[in-house]
Every structure is written in C-alpha cells, then in structure tokens.
Amino acid sequence: MKLYKYVHPDRIDILLNAVIRFSQAEAWNDPYEFQPYYQDHIVKNPLKLLHEFSKIVIDYTDNGTVPSLEQIENYEKERTRITNNDIYKYLNKKIIALSLTEERDNLLMWSHYTNSHSGFVIELNTDTDFFNSNDRYLYKVKYGKDRPNVKTNEFGTLVVELVNLITENKAVPTARLKELSKVFKKSLDWSYEKEWRLITLTENANNFKSFEDNLNTLYLGSDHYERLYIALLQLPLETISAIYVGARASFNLKRKLYLLTKYNHLYSHIKIMTTSIDDKEFKLNHREMKDLDVLKLAELKLDVNKITKWQRLTNPYLNNYYNEIADIKKLNPTSDKGTQK
C-alpha cells in the first residue's frame, strides 16, 4: 500500500537529512485529538481536597481525633483518582504520530499543507520496515458525527497497555487496535483527508535524549517546552518511492529534487513527478520530470563529470554547476542531522 505526506517546500530537509517529524497531539490542528467524551467524568476539585485534608489535620491537632481508616481511604482515593486531563497529558507526553493520507491529489490538502501547491507530496511504501516494526503501529482514522464515548478507568487502562506494548516492542492485538481506532475517531469534517496514523513513543525519537536532558535541567518540566518539542525519527530512504512536486513549486525546488535523484545513488530509486493543473477539469496531472524541466540550455549539452579544473577556474557558471552536483553526490544522511518545524 502507498500512503502520502503533504509537506511545505522547506521540508526538503526530510530528504536531505532522512528524518521526519512525528507530532504530539497538542501540535495537531484539531483540538479534539485524543479527547473522547468521558461519560463518567467528575471534575477533581483541589480546593475541596485541601479542605478535607485541613479538616483531618485540625481535628487531630485541636481535638486529638485520629482519622478513621475509611476517611483516609476516601481522601486518598479522591487524591489519586485519574481524570480525563491526566489521561490527555499522559498521551500528549508519551505518544507521537505521523499523519498520512490515502490520497495523492486532494486539492484541499495540496492547498492547506503544501503552502498552496508550492510544496510537494512524499509517496511512502508501507511494505517497508519503517511501517512494520513493533515499536510503532499504523491505523486508519475513523470519522463520525459524535465524539467517542469512554469510561475513564477503561480508557486509561487501554492507553497504558498501548504504551507498555510499544515499550516492550510487542505487537498490539488486532482487537485492541480496533478499539484504539474507534477511540481516536475524528469529526466528519476531516473525512476528506482519508487519514492514516503511524504512532510510536516520544522516547523513540532520535533527539529525545537531548530533549529530556533539557527538560530536566533547564525547563523544570515546563508544559510549554513539551508542546514545542519536535520529535524526529529516522526515515529510511528506501521507504520513499516518489515525490510529486506542486504545480506552483519554485524552479529551485524542482531542480534540487531532480538533481538529488539523478546524481546521488542513495536517492536514485525515487521518481520525481512534476504536477500541472488540468486544462478542462478540477484535477491535477503528473508526469515524470525530465532534464528539460530543470536544466538550463548550456547544462543540457554538458557532461558534468567531464568539466575540467581549468574550465571551472575560468568559468564561474561551470564552477557553480560542478559544485552543485559535487555537493549532491557527497550527501549521505545520518540520524543525528537536521531540524524541522
């Protein structure tokens, strides 16, 4: 199966560095993400808890009244009771996801996610190891009119079970995946996206260790910093089968993508497809990019491998072209390079 990622033109760094961002729920554009309806929700009142604790202390200090076991148990039960907010914070801190789609030519998504058709769409092959490791799970997003309905403890148990299975690198049973897919349902308004999600844990990100160190030493657990955290995971280049370049993409973006696949063997398997709007219908047309699309007339007649050092010294244009290709040939993405926003 092929899935697609719509990206801004700046996200060429996905290819150059072979890393891609997985995002936490608070970074997504739908505020309902990971927030089902809790049918048994009761707001935890910290002031009420403080009052109950103060009453126990005052009764003991003023009257010598020792609190009963029932009083202590009731207080502790309320103090440690899990709420919907606790579950959301846990999910947002532990789970990150890559949002993908079945559709390559959705006009709305081209407009929303590629900077009005000036970016590109990455075609990913789901038969590769990137999608088939036990430390991540792929599921199809469901859509509906009503928010999913859960009970707090049952949903909390399901979430913890999911995190534990990923941590232990164990497969999630099919039945549990179906439950999760129902719970992580989205509004019908989003159904045009035909979304799939690849989820994993924050700690599996390449840069998690540096984030965790900063969080512990500099930011003292700041929720604000957690929301800004950009989790990057290695994206093996063999996972990418094609790039569809937007109809409004710049010449420089087209050229860089094309030369990358033409002159660097690590990218040679990736097809670069150019996009144009149809003359008659509201649809997009694609064809494989060619030399004529991105090379200047003088470059078409050149064999870059035969440009001599003397030619480079005497002709700045030839020298720039030669250096451009030389830089592309040297490119060898590693797991510790690159940042994305």
Tab-separated table of C-alpha atoms in Angstrom:
chain	number	residue	atom	x	y	z
A	1	MET	CA	0.000	0.000	0.000
A	2	LYS	CA	1.130	3.565	-0.716
A	3	LEU	CA	0.459	6.439	1.683
A	4	TYR	CA	1.243	10.110	1.173
A	5	LYS	CA	2.632	13.023	3.171
A	6	TYR	CA	1.844	16.584	2.052
A	7	VAL	CA	4.631	18.987	3.042
A	8	HIS	CA	5.754	22.615	2.832
A	9	PRO	CA	8.625	23.360	0.378
A	10	ASP	CA	11.005	23.879	3.318
A	11	ARG	CA	10.529	20.249	4.221
A	12	ILE	CA	13.046	19.196	1.595
A	13	ASP	CA	15.115	18.598	4.732
A	14	ILE	CA	13.129	15.373	5.171
A	15	LEU	CA	15.040	14.079	2.162
A	16	LEU	CA	18.358	15.784	2.802
A	17	ASN	CA	18.564	14.501	6.391
A	18	ALA	CA	16.423	11.347	6.115
A	19	VAL	CA	14.379	12.286	9.191
A	20	ILE	CA	10.710	13.122	9.572
A	21	ARG	CA	8.712	14.745	12.340
A	22	PHE	CA	6.237	12.800	14.471
A	23	SER	CA	3.991	15.197	16.398
A	24	GLN	CA	2.270	15.137	19.778
A	25	ALA	CA	-1.479	15.781	19.987
A	26	GLU	CA	-1.117	19.401	21.090
A	27	ALA	CA	0.804	20.174	17.885
A	28	TRP	CA	-2.032	18.930	15.633
A	29	ASN	CA	-4.578	21.315	14.163
A	30	ASP	CA	-7.649	19.565	15.601
A	31	PRO	CA	-8.274	20.416	19.299
A	32	TYR	CA	-10.389	17.246	19.723
A	33	GLU	CA	-7.411	14.944	19.146
A	34	PHE	CA	-7.122	12.262	21.843
A	35	GLN	CA	-10.065	13.820	23.686
A	36	PRO	CA	-13.059	11.447	23.763
A	37	TYR	CA	-16.207	12.110	25.775
A	38	TYR	CA	-15.828	10.683	29.302
A	39	GLN	CA	-19.299	9.516	30.316
A	40	ASP	CA	-18.309	9.179	34.000
A	41	HIS	CA	-16.214	12.325	34.249
A	42	ILE	CA	-16.222	14.130	37.591
A	43	VAL	CA	-14.101	17.249	37.971
A	44	LYS	CA	-11.431	16.960	40.625
A	45	ASN	CA	-11.659	19.939	42.980
A	46	PRO	CA	-8.250	20.743	44.523
A	47	LEU	CA	-9.797	23.234	46.970
A	48	LYS	CA	-12.203	20.601	48.232
A	49	LEU	CA	-9.297	18.180	48.660
A	50	LEU	CA	-7.346	20.796	50.588
A	51	HIS	CA	-10.372	21.480	52.795
A	52	GLU	CA	-10.788	17.759	53.561
A	53	PHE	CA	-7.104	17.409	54.429
A	54	SER	CA	-7.166	20.553	56.589
A	55	LYS	CA	-10.231	19.250	58.440
A	56	ILE	CA	-8.447	15.970	59.240
A	57	VAL	CA	-5.358	17.854	60.499
A	58	ILE	CA	-7.366	20.345	62.581
A	59	ASP	CA	-9.485	17.608	64.180
A	60	TYR	CA	-6.297	15.810	65.169
A	61	THR	CA	-4.322	18.832	66.417
A	62	ASP	CA	-7.223	20.554	68.216
A	63	ASN	CA	-9.243	17.597	69.451
A	64	GLY	CA	-6.837	14.670	69.213
A	65	THR	CA	-9.276	12.930	66.880
A	66	VAL	CA	-7.492	10.240	64.889
A	67	PRO	CA	-8.941	9.966	61.368
A	68	SER	CA	-10.681	6.691	60.637
A	69	LEU	CA	-9.302	4.278	58.053
A	70	GLU	CA	-12.373	4.995	55.915
A	71	GLN	CA	-11.654	8.746	55.995
A	72	ILE	CA	-8.049	8.217	54.936
A	73	GLU	CA	-9.002	5.767	52.197
A	74	ASN	CA	-11.681	8.105	50.797
A	75	TYR	CA	-9.305	11.047	50.822
A	76	GLU	CA	-6.503	9.080	49.155
A	77	LYS	CA	-8.884	7.597	46.593
A	78	GLU	CA	-10.022	11.067	45.552
A	79	ARG	CA	-6.491	12.475	45.597
A	80	THR	CA	-5.141	9.778	43.273
A	81	ARG	CA	-8.232	9.483	41.068
A	82	ILE	CA	-7.374	9.590	37.358
A	83	THR	CA	-9.179	12.278	35.367
A	84	ASN	CA	-9.616	12.988	31.674
A	85	ASN	CA	-6.988	15.721	31.956
A	86	ASP	CA	-4.470	13.269	33.422
A	87	ILE	CA	-5.008	10.854	30.538
A	88	TYR	CA	-4.661	13.605	27.930
A	89	LYS	CA	-1.418	14.860	29.482
A	90	TYR	CA	-0.072	11.313	29.553
A	91	LEU	CA	-0.983	10.750	25.903
A	92	ASN	CA	0.465	14.078	24.838
A	93	LYS	CA	3.715	13.354	26.642
A	94	LYS	CA	4.148	9.727	25.576
A	95	ILE	CA	2.544	9.299	22.124
A	96	ILE	CA	3.689	10.905	18.882
A	97	ALA	CA	2.298	10.252	15.427
A	98	LEU	CA	2.941	10.736	11.735
A	99	SER	CA	-0.191	11.778	9.856
A	100	LEU	CA	-0.549	10.368	6.343
A	101	THR	CA	-3.269	10.005	3.734
A	102	GLU	CA	-4.510	7.609	1.066
A	103	GLU	CA	-4.940	10.442	-1.424
A	104	ARG	CA	-2.240	11.941	-3.588
A	105	ASP	CA	-4.359	14.524	-5.398
A	106	ASN	CA	-6.682	16.078	-2.855
A	107	LEU	CA	-6.913	19.736	-3.895
A	108	LEU	CA	-7.760	20.961	-0.388
A	109	MET	CA	-4.798	19.159	1.145
A	110	TRP	CA	-2.487	20.488	-1.553
A	111	SER	CA	-3.655	23.976	-0.590
A	112	HIS	CA	-3.595	23.502	3.196
A	113	TYR	CA	-0.401	21.516	3.708
A	114	THR	CA	1.948	22.377	0.815
A	115	ASN	CA	1.792	26.166	1.031
A	116	SER	CA	-0.789	26.476	-1.746
A	117	HIS	CA	0.688	23.875	-4.115
A	118	SER	CA	4.242	25.217	-3.787
A	119	GLY	CA	5.484	22.229	-1.768
A	120	PHE	CA	5.394	18.543	-2.583
A	121	VAL	CA	3.881	15.195	-1.663
A	122	ILE	CA	6.023	12.273	-0.497
A	123	GLU	CA	4.873	8.792	-1.535
A	124	LEU	CA	5.700	6.175	1.113
A	125	ASN	CA	5.708	2.407	0.734
A	126	THR	CA	4.061	0.756	3.766
A	127	ASP	CA	5.618	-2.641	2.989
A	128	THR	CA	8.969	-1.418	4.361
A	129	ASP	CA	10.419	-1.882	7.848
A	130	PHE	CA	9.625	1.729	8.716
A	131	PHE	CA	5.946	0.766	8.964
A	132	ASN	CA	6.322	-2.788	10.223
A	133	SER	CA	8.244	-2.567	13.465
A	134	ASN	CA	6.609	-3.450	16.786
A	135	ASP	CA	7.671	-0.113	18.269
A	136	ARG	CA	5.089	1.698	16.112
A	137	TYR	CA	1.563	0.998	14.905
A	138	LEU	CA	-0.286	2.058	11.779
A	139	TYR	CA	-4.050	2.505	11.871
A	140	LYS	CA	-6.742	4.054	9.700
A	141	VAL	CA	-8.523	7.038	11.219
A	142	LYS	CA	-12.287	6.685	11.590
A	143	TYR	CA	-14.716	9.593	11.318
A	144	GLY	CA	-18.093	10.220	12.886
A	145	LYS	CA	-20.679	12.759	13.988
A	146	ASP	CA	-20.273	12.188	17.742
A	147	ARG	CA	-17.144	12.091	19.852
A	148	PRO	CA	-16.145	8.598	21.014
A	149	ASN	CA	-17.686	7.627	24.346
A	150	VAL	CA	-15.429	6.114	27.036
A	151	LYS	CA	-15.227	5.335	30.728
A	152	THR	CA	-12.256	6.925	32.456
A	153	ASN	CA	-10.645	3.850	34.017
A	154	GLU	CA	-11.217	1.630	30.985
A	155	PHE	CA	-9.730	4.178	28.609
A	156	GLY	CA	-6.823	4.883	30.947
A	157	THR	CA	-6.074	1.152	31.125
A	158	LEU	CA	-6.204	0.886	27.312
A	159	VAL	CA	-3.769	3.796	26.905
A	160	VAL	CA	-1.286	2.428	29.450
A	161	GLU	CA	-1.495	-1.013	27.831
A	162	LEU	CA	-0.686	0.503	24.424
A	163	VAL	CA	2.328	2.395	25.783
A	164	ASN	CA	3.613	-0.705	27.590
A	165	LEU	CA	3.303	-2.871	24.470
A	166	ILE	CA	5.242	-0.352	22.387
A	167	THR	CA	7.863	-0.007	25.130
A	168	GLU	CA	8.286	-3.782	25.251
A	169	ASN	CA	8.380	-3.979	21.437
A	170	LYS	CA	5.362	-6.286	21.369
A	171	ALA	CA	2.598	-6.453	18.780
A	172	VAL	CA	-0.723	-4.883	19.709
A	173	PRO	CA	-3.571	-7.417	19.365
A	174	THR	CA	-5.872	-6.656	16.428
A	175	ALA	CA	-8.886	-6.292	18.717
A	176	ARG	CA	-7.100	-3.642	20.786
A	177	LEU	CA	-6.045	-1.757	17.661
A	178	LYS	CA	-9.681	-1.635	16.584
A	179	GLU	CA	-10.653	-0.241	19.984
A	180	LEU	CA	-7.972	2.422	19.732
A	181	SER	CA	-9.053	3.338	16.221
A	182	LYS	CA	-12.614	3.880	17.486
A	183	VAL	CA	-11.461	5.959	20.434
A	184	PHE	CA	-9.154	8.148	18.325
A	185	LYS	CA	-12.005	8.931	15.923
A	186	LYS	CA	-12.236	12.383	14.325
A	187	SER	CA	-15.104	14.599	13.219
A	188	LEU	CA	-16.752	14.017	9.826
A	189	ASP	CA	-15.416	17.451	8.851
A	190	TRP	CA	-11.992	15.849	8.479
A	191	SER	CA	-13.126	12.825	6.470
A	192	TYR	CA	-11.906	14.302	3.170
A	193	GLU	CA	-8.328	13.717	4.409
A	194	LYS	CA	-8.702	9.899	4.453
A	195	GLU	CA	-6.062	9.852	7.134
A	196	TRP	CA	-3.824	7.106	8.456
A	197	ARG	CA	-1.708	7.433	11.584
A	198	LEU	CA	1.622	5.855	12.406
A	199	ILE	CA	2.065	6.127	16.179
A	200	THR	CA	5.049	5.482	18.411
A	201	LEU	CA	6.516	6.722	21.705
A	202	THR	CA	8.271	10.033	22.263
A	203	GLU	CA	11.301	8.193	23.608
A	204	ASN	CA	11.830	6.501	20.223
A	205	ALA	CA	12.681	9.838	18.600
A	206	ASN	CA	16.293	10.400	17.542
A	207	ASN	CA	16.547	13.591	19.570
A	208	PHE	CA	14.592	12.507	22.665
A	209	LYS	CA	17.650	12.193	24.916
A	210	SER	CA	18.708	15.807	24.337
A	211	PHE	CA	15.103	16.960	24.841
A	212	GLU	CA	14.808	15.020	28.088
A	213	ASP	CA	18.099	16.435	29.382
A	214	ASN	CA	16.955	19.983	28.630
A	215	LEU	CA	13.561	19.332	30.187
A	216	ASN	CA	15.122	18.064	33.400
A	217	THR	CA	17.926	20.598	33.733
A	218	LEU	CA	16.752	23.822	32.112
A	219	TYR	CA	12.990	23.853	31.911
A	220	LEU	CA	11.948	22.021	35.069
A	221	GLY	CA	9.172	20.078	33.355
A	222	SER	CA	7.599	23.069	31.640
A	223	ASP	CA	4.419	22.115	29.768
A	224	HIS	CA	5.213	24.925	27.338
A	225	TYR	CA	8.503	23.295	26.401
A	226	GLU	CA	6.831	19.913	25.947
A	227	ARG	CA	4.414	21.461	23.447
A	228	LEU	CA	7.312	22.907	21.477
A	229	TYR	CA	9.242	19.636	21.360
A	230	ILE	CA	9.907	18.485	17.806
A	231	ALA	CA	10.356	14.701	17.684
A	232	LEU	CA	12.430	13.459	14.743
A	233	LEU	CA	12.572	9.830	13.618
A	234	GLN	CA	14.831	8.298	11.022
A	235	LEU	CA	13.094	7.832	7.658
A	236	PRO	CA	14.952	5.193	5.613
A	237	LEU	CA	15.201	6.480	2.048
A	238	GLU	CA	14.008	3.150	0.647
A	239	THR	CA	10.622	3.946	2.225
A	240	ILE	CA	10.183	6.808	-0.274
A	241	SER	CA	9.078	5.690	-3.741
A	242	ALA	CA	8.130	9.003	-5.382
A	243	ILE	CA	7.902	12.757	-4.928
A	244	TYR	CA	5.048	14.754	-6.507
A	245	VAL	CA	6.172	18.360	-6.880
A	246	GLY	CA	3.440	21.008	-6.628
A	247	ALA	CA	2.109	22.941	-9.612
A	248	ARG	CA	3.358	26.199	-8.041
A	249	ALA	CA	6.695	24.850	-6.824
A	250	SER	CA	9.712	27.061	-7.455
A	251	PHE	CA	12.217	26.235	-10.150
A	252	ASN	CA	14.915	25.866	-7.478
A	253	LEU	CA	12.904	23.272	-5.542
A	254	LYS	CA	12.196	21.246	-8.683
A	255	ARG	CA	15.837	21.415	-9.711
A	256	LYS	CA	17.184	20.382	-6.315
A	257	LEU	CA	14.841	17.398	-6.024
A	258	TYR	CA	15.552	16.254	-9.565
A	259	LEU	CA	19.344	16.574	-9.350
A	260	LEU	CA	19.295	14.814	-5.993
A	261	THR	CA	17.804	11.693	-7.560
A	262	LYS	CA	19.891	11.982	-10.732
A	263	TYR	CA	23.333	12.341	-9.131
A	264	ASN	CA	23.145	10.653	-5.720
A	265	HIS	CA	22.738	6.871	-5.809
A	266	LEU	CA	21.013	6.847	-2.398
A	267	TYR	CA	18.043	8.647	-3.984
A	268	SER	CA	18.139	7.141	-7.473
A	269	HIS	CA	15.132	4.873	-6.836
A	270	ILE	CA	12.836	7.843	-6.126
A	271	LYS	CA	10.720	9.086	-9.038
A	272	ILE	CA	10.342	12.850	-9.259
A	273	MET	CA	6.965	13.736	-10.720
A	274	THR	CA	6.036	17.192	-11.967
A	275	THR	CA	2.468	18.427	-11.476
A	276	SER	CA	0.250	20.647	-13.613
A	277	ILE	CA	-3.377	21.719	-13.351
A	278	ASP	CA	-5.707	20.200	-15.911
A	279	ASP	CA	-6.956	22.461	-18.727
A	280	LYS	CA	-10.544	21.238	-18.505
A	281	GLU	CA	-11.272	19.674	-15.095
A	282	PHE	CA	-10.542	20.429	-11.445
A	283	LYS	CA	-7.792	17.860	-11.247
A	284	LEU	CA	-4.009	17.543	-11.291
A	285	ASN	CA	-1.873	15.856	-13.931
A	286	HIS	CA	1.506	14.256	-13.293
A	287	ARG	CA	4.399	13.111	-15.423
A	288	GLU	CA	7.965	12.103	-14.625
A	289	MET	CA	10.347	15.042	-14.532
A	290	LYS	CA	12.968	15.320	-17.288
A	291	ASP	CA	16.243	17.167	-17.876
A	292	LEU	CA	14.437	19.777	-19.940
A	293	ASP	CA	12.287	20.747	-16.920
A	294	VAL	CA	15.164	21.831	-14.689
A	295	LEU	CA	18.391	22.166	-16.674
A	296	LYS	CA	19.416	25.292	-18.491
A	297	LEU	CA	20.319	25.079	-22.157
A	298	ALA	CA	24.070	25.185	-21.512
A	299	GLU	CA	23.758	22.404	-18.916
A	300	LEU	CA	21.888	20.124	-21.289
A	301	LYS	CA	24.960	19.985	-23.501
A	302	LEU	CA	27.358	19.298	-20.642
A	303	ASP	CA	28.632	16.126	-19.070
A	304	VAL	CA	29.270	17.412	-15.588
A	305	ASN	CA	31.787	14.637	-14.963
A	306	LYS	CA	33.965	15.926	-17.797
A	307	ILE	CA	34.221	19.545	-16.663
A	308	THR	CA	37.950	20.144	-16.196
A	309	LYS	CA	39.547	22.062	-13.348
A	310	TRP	CA	40.701	24.678	-15.842
A	311	GLN	CA	37.160	25.200	-17.117
A	312	ARG	CA	35.958	25.611	-13.532
A	313	LEU	CA	38.637	28.189	-12.778
A	314	THR	CA	37.890	30.252	-15.871
A	315	ASN	CA	34.103	29.917	-15.982
A	316	PRO	CA	32.194	30.750	-12.760
A	317	TYR	CA	28.965	29.338	-14.211
A	318	LEU	CA	30.554	25.942	-14.897
A	319	ASN	CA	32.206	26.024	-11.497
A	320	ASN	CA	28.879	26.659	-9.714
A	321	TYR	CA	27.178	23.839	-11.630
A	322	TYR	CA	30.038	21.447	-10.905
A	323	ASN	CA	29.993	22.330	-7.175
A	324	GLU	CA	26.212	21.923	-7.042
A	325	ILE	CA	26.487	18.365	-8.327
A	326	ALA	CA	29.548	17.617	-6.179
A	327	ASP	CA	27.632	18.627	-3.037
A	328	ILE	CA	24.720	16.411	-4.031
A	329	LYS	CA	26.999	13.425	-4.609
A	330	LYS	CA	28.585	13.837	-1.173
A	331	LEU	CA	25.249	13.924	0.624
A	332	ASN	CA	24.878	10.967	2.987
A	333	PRO	CA	22.043	11.469	5.507
A	334	THR	CA	22.609	10.364	9.107
A	335	SER	CA	20.288	10.017	12.079
A	336	ASP	CA	21.731	12.963	14.031
A	337	LYS	CA	21.262	15.658	11.391
A	338	GLY	CA	18.530	18.147	10.688
A	339	THR	CA	15.707	20.009	12.375
A	340	GLN	CA	12.118	20.506	11.335
A	341	LYS	CA	9.366	22.863	12.432
